[in-house]
């Protein structure tokens, strides 16, 4: 539809251009024809004037000659005595002399009968002397006393010429005629040099002079019979002349100064311009080949066609250019539309992506191959408290790295740059800008661009702080539970003990009172019985205690290969670290490299480590409380409280030392430490160490206690367990 409309829109101007081109061609042809025609007519007119002047000049130049000769007495003398030879000779000589002098053809004298009596050509074979010209009009005119003029073909020579005559008058009587013949050939020769025919017609319309020989003596219009007879009688155009029409047709051209001659036989046409010479009774006709006009027209057509062609080509070019411009405009509009649509789509996609990213709870971070952060999403910024502008462009160490885990972060960077990322993810502790710790899981993958090149790393970061807290709380709850459990177990044991021991102890008290009373009364036999009853009650109490120890020993034990270092870690995680933090006491680890395999009940082993650790903390807690008072007078500064856990191994044993900065073990305490129910604490039961030793011994090891030997205060409790060589991987 649009194309059709375009084509129609283009057709209008194009048709106009074509119309203009046709008009141009036609108009140019017309103009050239007219202009060439004007030019030709102009030339003909000018040429006609010149040629008429020349013709008239030739025709009239010699008319004075016969008149002059007729005045000569010699001529009259001769006419009176035509047979006088001397006169004849003189007359001939005279005529010959002035004829030669004037340059005319022949000058001659006739008597009244028309007989030539003397002539300038008397001595030539075509001498007029003796010839009679009485039938010639110029003779007749002169005989009438008039000057005569006549153009005709010579009777003697057969050559055409102009004859002029004058009478020889004596006493009012014509006694003879003098005539001159002028050859017209020279002027005809000049016409022959012209390109186009020139001819002269007489007053009857007979062509008698001209550059085209076949046209001579032909009639341009019908000649009346009487005139025909006159011409034949005069032998004007030869003795055998009969009227024959010229071989052309004349056409009068409207508004033109002349007519057109059409020669059907030759297919030629000429412009014919007539110059009338009324004094001579002649008409001079000059022609111009109208081929020149046709040629001019054709040239004009060719030029105009060329110009039109150029015009049409120009128009075509203009049309094409316009069309291309229109197409370009349309294409540009379409392109702009597409760009707009695409921009809109991109904006929508961008908005969608942005809102998706903003709604993501998972942090996203992209880094290039050098480790420079190139992208972070809102969740990531939120997680670490830094804006995207602060993070993008930064290189490691990143501002959110945890100061205690720097080594680990660097090693992660190295691992990633070595291309060894694990798809399982990695737990990472970060430091939020406001100082709180953020626990995260990092899942890192290679970042591949559209051309498949590895350009960096993309990490998704999940905040697991809440989960961590929940786990910690759970652990704390479990520890609490274990503690309660332990208390319950110990409580149960205590009540059992109380119940079991109550009786023997009550009996012991009674027997002792009885023994004291019997001893006072001096009743020795009864005293002896009472004392043996008393000792049997004591034995029973000892048996009860022994049973408790046995009970402890009989606890089902699951011996398995386990790592002493792992037991330390576990008990720290269970309660120790939390307790130490609660009391503001630092924990230091000095663990042997690699695992320390031993054969043990993992849970009981952890209980032992936990128990020793708690004792150490309790010992330091007392010290700490004491140190909180004003400093002692001694001025010596006690080392700061610290729980040190140290593991080591030799060929046979794996050892764990629990070292504190408590008061240490004075000898009276050191001796009794492992006794059941020995305690120095108000709320103590005094069973912990006893049970611990039993457990360690049940595993084939031993539990030792001593003071620290590094010069500072504090106790060392040491577990020595037989080493299991290379049982663990
Ligand atoms: P309890 O803790 O109930 O007192 P224990 O058998 O664990 O029972 O400890 C017995 C006693 O040994 C404690 O009351 C305390 O006097 C002493 N003792 C234990 N550990 C230490 C220690 N690390 N430093 C000093 N004394 C200790």
XYZ file of C-alpha atoms and ligand atoms in Angstrom:
756
model
C 0.000 0.000 0.000
C 2.726 2.370 1.046
C 4.855 1.408 -1.944
C 1.954 2.045 -4.318
C 1.372 5.443 -2.756
C 5.072 6.171 -3.028
C 5.103 5.108 -6.674
C 2.109 7.364 -7.398
C 3.700 10.222 -5.532
C 6.872 9.718 -7.584
C 4.954 9.391 -10.890
C 3.541 12.953 -10.912
C 6.827 14.872 -11.019
C 8.301 12.237 -13.298
C 5.493 12.660 -15.857
C 5.991 16.416 -15.623
C 9.694 15.980 -16.282
C 9.025 13.702 -19.254
C 6.469 16.187 -20.606
C 9.001 18.955 -20.171
C 11.626 16.877 -21.965
C 9.278 16.279 -24.929
C 8.371 19.969 -25.009
C 12.038 20.826 -24.912
C 12.813 18.562 -27.863
C 9.851 19.758 -29.929
C 10.394 23.394 -28.964
C 14.098 23.239 -29.712
C 13.400 21.683 -33.140
C 10.827 24.351 -33.860
C 13.049 27.145 -32.699
C 16.036 25.817 -34.646
C 13.902 25.460 -37.781
C 12.573 28.964 -37.452
C 15.915 30.449 -36.642
C 17.663 28.579 -39.465
C 14.843 29.569 -41.844
C 15.188 33.211 -40.862
C 18.887 32.891 -41.295
C 18.542 31.308 -44.745
C 16.024 33.895 -45.938
C 18.269 36.591 -44.667
C 21.251 35.151 -46.520
C 19.173 34.725 -49.687
C 17.938 38.272 -49.496
C 21.430 39.648 -49.097
C 22.839 37.376 -51.750
C 19.928 38.300 -54.068
C 20.735 41.971 -53.747
C 24.396 41.361 -54.557
C 23.698 39.035 -57.478
C 21.036 41.385 -58.927
C 23.499 44.214 -58.757
C 26.102 42.124 -60.580
C 23.586 40.957 -63.188
C 22.298 44.417 -63.843
C 25.871 45.659 -64.083
C 26.735 43.096 -66.774
C 23.474 43.689 -68.617
C 23.775 47.455 -68.804
C 27.510 47.935 -68.821
C 27.819 47.752 -72.653
C 24.606 49.411 -73.770
C 26.553 52.571 -74.459
C 28.704 50.767 -77.091
C 26.174 50.475 -79.958
C 25.020 53.990 -79.229
C 28.599 55.339 -79.435
C 29.352 53.320 -82.596
C 26.147 54.501 -84.247
C 27.383 58.064 -83.895
C 30.523 57.320 -85.921
C 30.514 58.876 -89.473
C 32.511 55.860 -90.578
C 29.537 53.612 -89.797
C 27.051 55.839 -91.646
C 29.531 56.006 -94.531
C 29.734 52.264 -94.679
C 25.955 51.916 -94.596
C 25.771 54.232 -97.524
C 28.512 52.346 -99.402
C 28.314 48.803 -98.283
C 30.528 47.526 -101.068
C 33.433 49.914 -100.484
C 36.110 47.572 -99.298
C 38.261 50.164 -97.662
C 35.317 51.473 -95.695
C 34.444 47.915 -94.688
C 37.972 47.281 -93.554
C 38.048 50.508 -91.559
C 34.652 49.813 -89.981
C 35.696 46.268 -89.063
C 38.924 47.547 -87.548
C 37.079 50.245 -85.638
C 34.512 47.812 -84.257
C 37.220 45.347 -83.379
C 39.192 48.010 -81.543
C 36.410 49.386 -79.340
C 34.973 45.912 -78.752
C 38.350 44.746 -77.478
C 38.726 47.904 -75.484
C 35.318 47.564 -73.840
C 35.641 43.817 -73.227
C 32.314 42.950 -74.859
C 31.787 39.848 -76.924
C 30.949 41.158 -80.376
C 30.123 44.543 -81.793
C 28.530 44.635 -85.238
C 26.620 46.785 -87.755
C 23.567 45.761 -89.792
C 21.850 47.538 -92.660
C 18.112 48.078 -92.600
C 17.554 44.582 -94.005
C 19.225 43.055 -91.032
C 22.317 42.007 -92.945
C 25.556 42.400 -91.038
C 27.940 44.605 -92.928
C 30.756 44.926 -90.420
C 31.602 43.144 -87.213
C 34.334 43.055 -84.574
C 34.719 39.338 -85.267
C 35.036 39.779 -89.026
C 38.270 37.764 -88.999
C 36.958 34.711 -87.091
C 35.282 31.578 -88.453
C 32.073 32.615 -86.624
C 32.115 36.064 -88.171
C 28.742 37.800 -88.139
C 29.494 39.578 -91.417
C 27.012 38.479 -94.022
C 24.610 37.127 -91.365
C 21.080 38.449 -91.254
C 19.406 39.238 -87.924
C 16.305 40.921 -89.033
C 14.048 38.585 -87.046
C 15.767 39.553 -83.801
C 13.665 41.815 -81.654
C 16.638 44.032 -80.774
C 17.018 44.690 -84.577
C 13.372 45.442 -84.896
C 13.405 47.803 -81.950
C 16.409 49.663 -83.278
C 14.850 49.877 -86.742
C 11.937 51.599 -85.017
C 14.470 54.154 -83.703
C 14.495 52.615 -80.182
C 17.422 51.118 -78.305
C 16.870 47.401 -78.135
C 17.814 44.758 -75.621
C 17.410 41.067 -75.986
C 18.734 37.955 -74.482
C 18.971 34.890 -76.644
C 21.027 32.162 -78.099
C 23.338 33.342 -80.811
C 22.184 32.319 -84.263
C 25.713 32.087 -85.540
C 27.621 30.876 -82.489
C 24.843 29.004 -80.772
C 26.052 30.654 -77.542
C 23.636 32.658 -75.484
C 24.223 36.296 -74.899
C 22.701 39.648 -74.213
C 22.164 41.751 -77.260
C 21.846 45.533 -77.046
C 21.204 47.698 -80.095
C 21.040 51.317 -81.228
C 19.819 52.839 -84.531
C 22.147 54.687 -86.883
C 20.121 57.755 -87.628
C 20.788 60.184 -90.428
C 18.511 63.133 -91.058
C 15.796 61.568 -88.920
C 15.958 58.324 -90.816
C 17.257 55.012 -89.585
C 19.889 53.816 -92.020
C 21.221 50.913 -90.017
C 21.581 49.268 -86.609
C 24.612 48.756 -84.371
C 24.398 45.892 -81.848
C 26.644 44.480 -79.177
C 26.607 40.956 -77.846
C 27.673 40.454 -74.250
C 28.499 36.929 -73.056
C 26.774 36.094 -69.784
C 28.951 33.004 -69.170
C 31.303 34.711 -66.670
C 28.456 35.526 -64.327
C 27.061 32.020 -64.730
C 30.516 30.722 -63.809
C 30.452 32.715 -60.561
C 27.043 31.210 -59.775
C 28.430 27.750 -60.360
C 30.678 28.373 -57.385
C 27.645 28.846 -55.178
C 26.378 25.788 -53.361
C 22.777 26.094 -54.483
C 21.187 26.802 -57.868
C 20.712 30.370 -59.149
C 18.693 31.143 -62.257
C 17.097 34.009 -64.147
C 13.705 33.878 -65.851
C 12.414 36.257 -68.479
C 9.070 38.000 -68.290
C 7.384 34.871 -69.749
C 8.729 32.732 -66.967
C 11.339 30.932 -69.124
C 14.624 30.115 -67.427
C 17.289 31.503 -69.742
C 20.299 31.836 -67.492
C 21.350 29.703 -64.550
C 23.856 27.514 -62.816
C 21.949 24.277 -63.526
C 22.231 23.514 -67.259
C 19.278 21.074 -67.553
C 16.906 23.733 -66.306
C 17.819 26.179 -69.055
C 15.040 27.255 -71.410
C 12.427 25.435 -69.302
C 9.245 27.251 -68.406
C 8.277 27.984 -64.809
C 4.697 28.633 -65.819
C 2.572 27.916 -68.878
C 3.487 30.132 -71.825
C 0.637 31.285 -74.083
C 0.796 29.887 -77.608
C 1.262 33.281 -79.182
C 4.275 33.927 -77.037
C 5.613 30.464 -77.847
C 5.403 31.261 -81.501
C 7.091 34.595 -80.936
C 9.981 32.952 -79.122
C 10.300 30.369 -81.853
C 10.144 33.060 -84.470
C 12.771 35.127 -82.697
C 14.845 31.948 -82.273
C 15.470 33.449 -78.909
C 16.340 30.146 -77.296
C 17.629 28.321 -80.344
C 15.962 27.197 -83.479
C 14.496 24.023 -81.928
C 13.087 25.434 -78.711
C 9.752 24.076 -77.487
C 8.234 24.892 -74.135
C 8.982 22.343 -71.413
C 8.172 22.828 -67.734
C 10.873 23.003 -65.061
C 11.248 19.779 -63.048
C 10.015 21.267 -59.771
C 6.828 22.218 -58.094
C 6.526 25.528 -56.407
C 4.895 25.878 -53.085
C 4.144 29.192 -51.610
C 5.338 29.236 -47.975
C 3.016 31.143 -45.646
C 4.513 34.226 -44.071
C 7.832 33.614 -45.816
C 9.566 36.062 -48.119
C 9.826 33.425 -50.861
C 8.566 30.057 -51.983
C 9.719 26.489 -51.783
C 10.863 24.406 -54.735
C 10.250 20.688 -54.477
C 12.195 18.362 -56.753
C 10.383 15.081 -56.414
C 12.813 13.150 -58.625
C 15.815 14.082 -56.483
C 13.957 14.277 -53.225
C 15.311 17.778 -52.730
C 13.707 20.978 -51.666
C 14.970 24.487 -51.887
C 13.987 27.832 -50.513
C 13.638 30.167 -53.481
C 14.014 33.912 -53.197
C 13.108 36.107 -56.166
C 14.726 39.415 -56.932
C 12.869 41.282 -59.682
C 14.774 43.416 -62.165
C 11.825 45.240 -63.780
C 14.017 47.416 -66.005
C 15.383 44.270 -67.633
C 12.105 42.379 -67.366
C 13.975 39.586 -65.584
C 13.580 37.784 -62.306
C 16.643 36.496 -60.495
C 15.957 33.482 -58.289
C 18.386 32.345 -55.608
C 17.865 29.067 -53.786
C 19.035 27.484 -50.602
C 18.930 23.788 -49.890
C 16.435 23.289 -47.095
C 18.473 20.303 -45.921
C 20.389 22.817 -43.807
C 17.137 23.592 -42.023
C 16.393 19.943 -41.516
C 19.961 19.489 -40.332
C 19.655 22.402 -37.925
C 16.388 20.953 -36.708
C 17.970 17.542 -36.287
C 20.940 19.037 -34.480
C 18.601 20.970 -32.233
C 16.615 17.815 -31.646
C 19.778 15.906 -30.831
C 20.992 18.622 -28.483
C 17.584 18.966 -26.909
C 17.285 15.204 -26.638
C 20.655 15.154 -24.947
C 19.607 17.937 -22.624
C 16.286 16.192 -22.032
C 18.115 12.957 -21.385
C 20.247 14.756 -18.868
C 17.141 16.354 -17.428
C 15.378 12.990 -17.184
C 18.497 11.401 -15.756
C 18.764 14.230 -13.276
C 15.109 13.799 -12.418
C 15.579 10.064 -12.061
C 18.610 10.633 -9.895
C 16.679 13.179 -7.855
C 13.755 10.772 -7.551
C 16.041 7.917 -6.534
C 17.793 10.172 -4.069
C 14.475 11.335 -2.666
C 13.320 7.732 -2.413
C 16.527 6.670 -0.727
C 16.291 9.613 1.649
C 12.697 8.698 2.415
C 13.704 5.073 2.949
C 16.576 6.182 5.140
C 14.229 8.409 7.085
C 11.821 5.533 7.478
C 14.623 3.171 8.449
C 15.873 5.700 10.967
C 12.409 6.111 12.434
C 12.068 2.326 12.626
C 15.489 2.053 14.173
C 14.608 4.701 16.731
C 11.404 2.846 17.474
C 13.320 -0.399 17.885
C 15.879 1.330 20.088
C 13.050 2.749 22.160
C 11.397 -0.651 22.456
C 14.694 -2.292 23.241
C 15.525 0.412 25.809
C 12.151 -0.106 27.394
C 12.666 -3.861 27.444
C 16.115 -3.392 28.892
C 14.780 -0.974 31.500
C 12.092 -3.453 32.426
C 14.608 -6.277 32.532
C 16.935 -4.070 34.566
C 14.138 -3.118 36.946
C 13.148 -6.769 37.218
C 16.739 -7.778 37.871
C 17.195 -4.957 40.347
C 14.086 -5.850 42.298
C 15.085 -9.519 42.140
C 18.541 -8.686 43.435
C 17.144 -6.410 46.106
C 14.720 -9.072 47.231
C 17.442 -11.685 47.410
C 18.409 -12.609 50.931
C 21.510 -14.287 49.651
C 24.452 -11.971 49.266
C 26.087 -11.875 45.844
C 29.642 -10.801 45.240
C 31.592 -10.914 41.980
C 35.347 -10.475 41.744
C 37.668 -10.274 38.774
C 40.708 -12.477 38.378
C 42.830 -10.110 40.482
C 40.332 -10.364 43.317
C 38.881 -6.875 42.774
C 35.229 -6.690 43.758
C 33.207 -5.782 40.686
C 29.693 -6.326 41.938
C 27.793 -6.712 45.211
C 24.060 -6.866 45.713
C 21.979 -5.192 48.386
C 21.895 -8.297 50.593
C 25.689 -8.477 50.646
C 25.956 -4.792 51.583
C 23.367 -5.278 54.282
C 25.265 -8.294 55.625
C 28.566 -6.454 56.116
C 27.376 -2.880 56.632
C 29.305 -1.342 53.702
C 27.752 0.345 50.683
C 28.225 -0.997 47.159
C 30.282 2.109 46.312
C 32.642 1.324 49.196
C 33.019 -2.306 48.247
C 33.208 -2.166 44.454
C 36.776 -1.753 43.305
C 38.355 -2.888 46.561
C 41.071 -5.516 46.571
C 41.877 -7.955 49.419
C 41.994 -7.475 52.354
C 38.327 -6.532 52.185
C 37.010 -4.271 54.930
C 34.691 -6.949 56.284
C 37.364 -9.561 56.906
C 37.383 -10.742 60.492
C 40.611 -9.547 62.169
C 41.049 -12.896 63.976
C 40.675 -14.890 60.721
C 42.976 -12.917 58.432
C 45.221 -15.903 57.714
C 42.218 -17.968 56.776
C 40.799 -15.249 54.492
C 44.123 -14.891 52.713
C 44.334 -18.626 52.236
C 40.797 -18.570 50.749
C 41.908 -15.883 48.304
C 44.957 -17.942 47.344
C 42.839 -21.044 46.913
C 40.364 -19.222 44.676
C 43.131 -17.703 42.589
C 44.708 -21.116 42.196
C 41.321 -22.141 40.766
C 40.535 -24.583 43.577
C 37.082 -23.589 44.671
C 34.949 -26.239 46.252
C 31.282 -26.381 45.370
C 30.470 -27.467 48.942
C 30.854 -23.988 50.292
C 32.950 -22.700 53.136
C 32.067 -21.269 56.481
C 33.457 -17.780 57.029
C 33.338 -15.427 59.943
C 33.040 -11.774 58.894
C 33.163 -8.568 60.863
C 30.235 -6.203 60.298
C 31.085 -2.520 60.115
C 29.410 -1.943 63.474
C 31.723 -4.550 65.066
C 29.506 -7.578 65.440
C 30.470 -10.925 64.000
C 28.618 -12.344 61.044
C 28.801 -16.058 60.325
C 28.393 -16.922 56.674
C 28.591 -19.704 54.161
C 30.394 -18.800 50.942
C 29.611 -20.713 47.773
C 32.027 -19.685 45.058
C 31.997 -20.534 41.373
C 33.895 -19.402 38.313
C 32.476 -16.375 36.535
C 32.314 -17.013 32.796
C 31.559 -14.224 30.317
C 29.422 -14.419 27.155
C 32.368 -15.683 25.132
C 33.146 -18.500 27.498
C 36.188 -16.841 29.083
C 36.936 -17.168 32.752
C 36.823 -13.586 34.017
C 36.558 -13.980 37.778
C 34.604 -15.455 40.627
C 31.016 -15.227 41.733
C 30.172 -15.994 45.344
C 26.800 -16.360 46.931
C 26.905 -15.639 50.616
C 24.394 -16.995 53.092
C 24.162 -15.406 56.496
C 24.147 -18.278 59.011
C 24.640 -16.146 62.126
C 21.169 -16.894 63.399
C 21.671 -20.587 62.777
C 25.032 -20.418 64.541
C 23.482 -18.669 67.511
C 20.763 -21.258 67.617
C 23.382 -24.020 67.534
C 25.364 -22.345 70.290
C 22.252 -21.932 72.366
C 21.418 -25.541 71.702
C 24.919 -26.525 72.812
C 24.581 -24.430 75.891
C 21.267 -26.013 76.591
C 22.828 -29.433 76.150
C 25.667 -28.525 78.482
C 23.170 -27.215 80.945
C 21.329 -30.476 80.647
C 24.493 -32.457 81.114
C 25.281 -30.362 84.103
C 21.863 -30.926 85.550
C 22.247 -34.584 84.722
C 25.561 -34.631 86.452
C 24.148 -32.890 89.449
C 21.269 -35.276 89.484
C 23.631 -38.263 89.242
C 25.847 -36.861 91.943
C 22.776 -35.926 93.997
C 21.412 -39.368 93.619
C 24.738 -40.779 94.617
C 24.872 -38.410 97.582
C 21.425 -39.399 98.769
C 22.272 -43.058 98.277
C 25.439 -42.489 100.197
C 23.556 -40.594 102.861
C 21.003 -43.305 103.097
C 23.541 -46.114 103.012
C 25.976 -44.403 105.266
C 23.383 -43.049 107.619
C 22.856 -46.310 109.342
C 26.499 -47.314 109.902
C 27.345 -43.730 110.781
C 24.459 -43.531 113.291
C 25.506 -46.896 114.620
C 29.103 -45.640 114.781
C 27.983 -42.608 116.790
C 25.926 -44.775 119.111
C 28.677 -47.358 119.546
C 31.176 -44.605 120.186
C 28.935 -43.051 122.870
C 28.374 -46.462 124.369
C 32.097 -47.196 124.251
C 32.867 -43.912 126.003
C 30.310 -44.673 128.707
C 31.470 -48.306 129.110
C 35.074 -47.098 129.279
C 34.063 -44.693 132.042
C 32.328 -47.488 133.902
C 35.329 -49.727 133.396
C 33.204 -52.443 131.834
C 35.988 -53.672 129.542
C 34.330 -56.845 128.190
C 31.345 -54.901 126.964
C 33.678 -52.173 125.744
C 35.474 -54.715 123.586
C 32.208 -55.937 122.051
C 31.077 -52.411 121.476
C 34.371 -51.506 119.788
C 34.204 -54.578 117.500
C 30.609 -53.637 116.608
C 31.869 -50.120 115.975
C 34.650 -51.324 113.676
C 32.266 -53.598 111.797
C 30.045 -50.560 111.199
C 33.127 -48.656 109.985
C 33.985 -51.539 107.672
C 30.444 -51.466 106.409
C 30.801 -47.766 105.620
C 34.075 -48.513 103.866
C 32.326 -51.229 101.970
C 29.663 -48.780 100.863
C 32.324 -46.414 99.558
C 34.052 -49.346 97.891
C 30.772 -50.255 96.258
C 30.437 -46.726 94.902
C 33.882 -46.936 93.372
C 33.005 -50.270 91.950
C 29.789 -48.783 90.590
C 31.811 -46.133 88.873
C 34.132 -48.737 87.495
C 31.276 -50.882 86.377
C 29.790 -48.051 84.280
C 29.584 -49.464 80.764
C 32.608 -48.192 78.862
C 32.874 -48.064 75.103
C 36.543 -48.162 74.284
C 37.403 -46.894 70.887
C 40.312 -45.148 69.208
C 39.960 -41.441 69.773
C 42.054 -38.307 69.561
C 43.179 -36.651 72.773
C 43.351 -33.275 70.966
C 39.765 -33.750 69.774
C 38.681 -34.489 73.361
C 40.265 -31.165 74.383
C 38.468 -29.340 71.566
C 35.190 -30.961 72.423
C 35.313 -30.189 76.133
C 36.261 -26.620 75.312
C 33.333 -26.390 73.011
C 31.039 -28.054 75.529
C 31.478 -25.803 78.474
C 35.011 -24.794 79.254
C 35.351 -21.854 76.892
C 31.987 -20.497 77.897
C 32.800 -20.865 81.604
C 36.234 -19.269 81.186
C 34.669 -16.350 79.336
C 32.050 -16.056 82.058
C 34.788 -15.727 84.659
C 36.969 -13.549 82.454
C 39.770 -16.099 82.320
C 41.769 -16.651 79.136
C 42.138 -20.100 77.617
C 45.387 -20.997 75.888
C 46.028 -24.097 73.849
C 49.385 -25.699 73.239
C 48.396 -28.780 71.345
C 50.670 -31.314 69.729
C 50.631 -31.337 65.922
C 48.489 -33.990 64.434
C 46.113 -36.350 66.214
C 47.061 -38.135 69.448
C 45.345 -41.471 69.234
C 44.386 -43.260 72.436
C 41.943 -46.026 73.270
C 39.173 -44.585 75.422
C 35.501 -44.025 76.064
C 35.187 -40.712 74.260
C 32.395 -39.374 76.484
C 34.118 -40.293 79.770
C 37.455 -38.943 78.545
C 35.766 -35.644 77.703
C 34.145 -35.677 81.167
C 37.565 -36.057 82.754
C 39.059 -33.175 80.758
C 36.003 -31.071 81.515
C 36.208 -31.863 85.231
C 39.920 -31.003 85.450
C 39.312 -27.816 83.505
C 36.420 -26.773 85.721
C 38.524 -27.475 88.850
C 41.282 -25.273 87.424
C 38.822 -22.464 86.675
C 37.343 -22.784 90.162
C 40.838 -22.631 91.704
C 41.672 -19.512 89.689
C 38.338 -17.980 90.415
C 39.153 -18.021 94.130
C 42.560 -16.432 93.398
C 40.995 -13.916 91.128
C 38.589 -12.905 93.829
C 41.490 -12.554 96.239
C 43.510 -10.521 93.737
C 40.605 -8.195 93.277
C 41.384 -6.992 96.825
C 44.134 -4.330 97.383
C 47.553 -5.669 96.330
C 49.617 -7.554 98.859
C 52.477 -5.796 100.657
C 55.036 -8.059 98.981
C 54.532 -6.052 95.775
C 55.282 -9.074 93.583
C 52.900 -9.181 90.656
C 51.073 -12.485 90.158
C 50.816 -13.768 86.561
C 47.396 -13.185 85.068
C 44.982 -16.090 85.394
C 45.013 -18.391 82.383
C 43.881 -21.888 81.677
C 46.507 -23.697 79.628
C 45.764 -27.000 77.952
C 48.829 -28.751 76.616
C 49.077 -32.103 74.829
C 52.193 -34.001 73.960
C 53.280 -37.495 73.082
C 56.253 -39.716 73.377
C 56.739 -43.196 72.046
C 54.451 -44.768 74.594
C 52.189 -42.217 76.115
C 49.954 -39.431 75.074
C 49.670 -36.815 77.780
C 47.337 -33.978 78.553
C 48.261 -31.342 81.115
C 45.722 -28.965 82.590
C 47.655 -26.017 84.077
C 46.208 -23.179 86.103
C 47.346 -20.129 88.012
C 45.398 -21.019 91.096
C 46.846 -21.393 94.616
C 48.468 -24.721 93.745
C 48.525 -27.792 95.968
C 49.904 -27.456 99.454
C 51.249 -30.789 100.773
C 48.321 -31.447 103.133
C 45.936 -31.100 100.246
C 48.143 -32.830 97.690
C 48.237 -35.967 99.821
C 44.463 -36.247 100.032
C 43.302 -34.970 96.729
C 42.085 -38.243 95.384
C 40.410 -39.377 98.519
C 36.706 -39.705 98.216
C 34.785 -36.890 99.869
C 37.889 -34.801 100.281
C 37.004 -31.256 99.504
C 38.104 -27.791 100.531
C 35.067 -26.107 99.021
C 31.956 -25.346 100.915
C 29.763 -26.760 98.230
C 32.178 -29.468 97.164
C 31.469 -33.161 97.279
C 35.078 -34.277 97.046
C 34.335 -37.044 94.631
C 35.358 -35.475 91.264
C 39.070 -36.257 91.320
C 38.476 -39.659 92.846
C 36.104 -40.597 90.016
C 38.404 -39.049 87.381
C 41.328 -41.126 88.556
C 39.121 -44.254 88.525
C 38.074 -43.483 84.917
C 41.644 -42.805 83.730
C 42.894 -45.909 85.456
C 40.080 -47.922 83.858
C 41.521 -46.866 80.499
C 44.949 -48.165 81.495
C 46.349 -44.719 82.218
C 47.068 -42.614 85.277
C 46.060 -39.237 86.665
C 48.779 -37.203 88.399
C 48.716 -33.864 90.251
C 51.568 -31.526 91.241
C 52.440 -27.891 91.534
C 53.665 -26.017 88.499
C 57.431 -25.993 88.250
C 57.827 -22.761 86.204
C 58.235 -20.610 89.311
C 54.699 -19.251 89.201
C 51.756 -20.418 91.278
C 49.310 -23.011 90.099
C 48.708 -26.692 89.800
C 49.246 -29.217 87.040
C 46.923 -32.166 86.545
C 48.239 -34.668 84.035
C 46.506 -37.513 82.265
C 48.834 -40.122 80.803
C 47.274 -42.621 78.476
C 48.957 -45.386 76.496
C 49.374 -44.217 72.914
C 47.713 -46.057 70.085
C 50.258 -45.862 67.288
C 48.894 -44.681 63.943
C 45.414 -45.806 64.519
C 43.935 -42.633 63.229
C 44.306 -41.445 59.745
P 35.400 -30.941 95.018
O 35.680 -30.264 93.703
O 33.970 -31.308 95.141
O 35.983 -30.258 96.091
P 37.354 -32.711 93.994
O 37.654 -34.125 94.248
O 37.199 -32.327 92.614
O 36.094 -32.349 94.860
O 38.501 -31.858 94.604
C 38.982 -32.169 95.822
C 39.776 -31.022 96.374
O 41.000 -30.954 95.718
C 39.200 -29.707 96.154
O 38.267 -29.388 97.219
C 40.373 -28.798 96.193
O 40.730 -28.459 97.506
C 41.424 -29.632 95.651
N 41.703 -29.293 94.326
C 41.189 -29.864 93.202
N 41.664 -29.321 92.112
C 42.504 -28.317 92.528
C 43.304 -27.389 91.858
N 43.368 -27.337 90.524
N 44.054 -26.543 92.604
C 44.024 -26.574 93.927
N 43.284 -27.426 94.593
C 42.520 -28.309 93.919
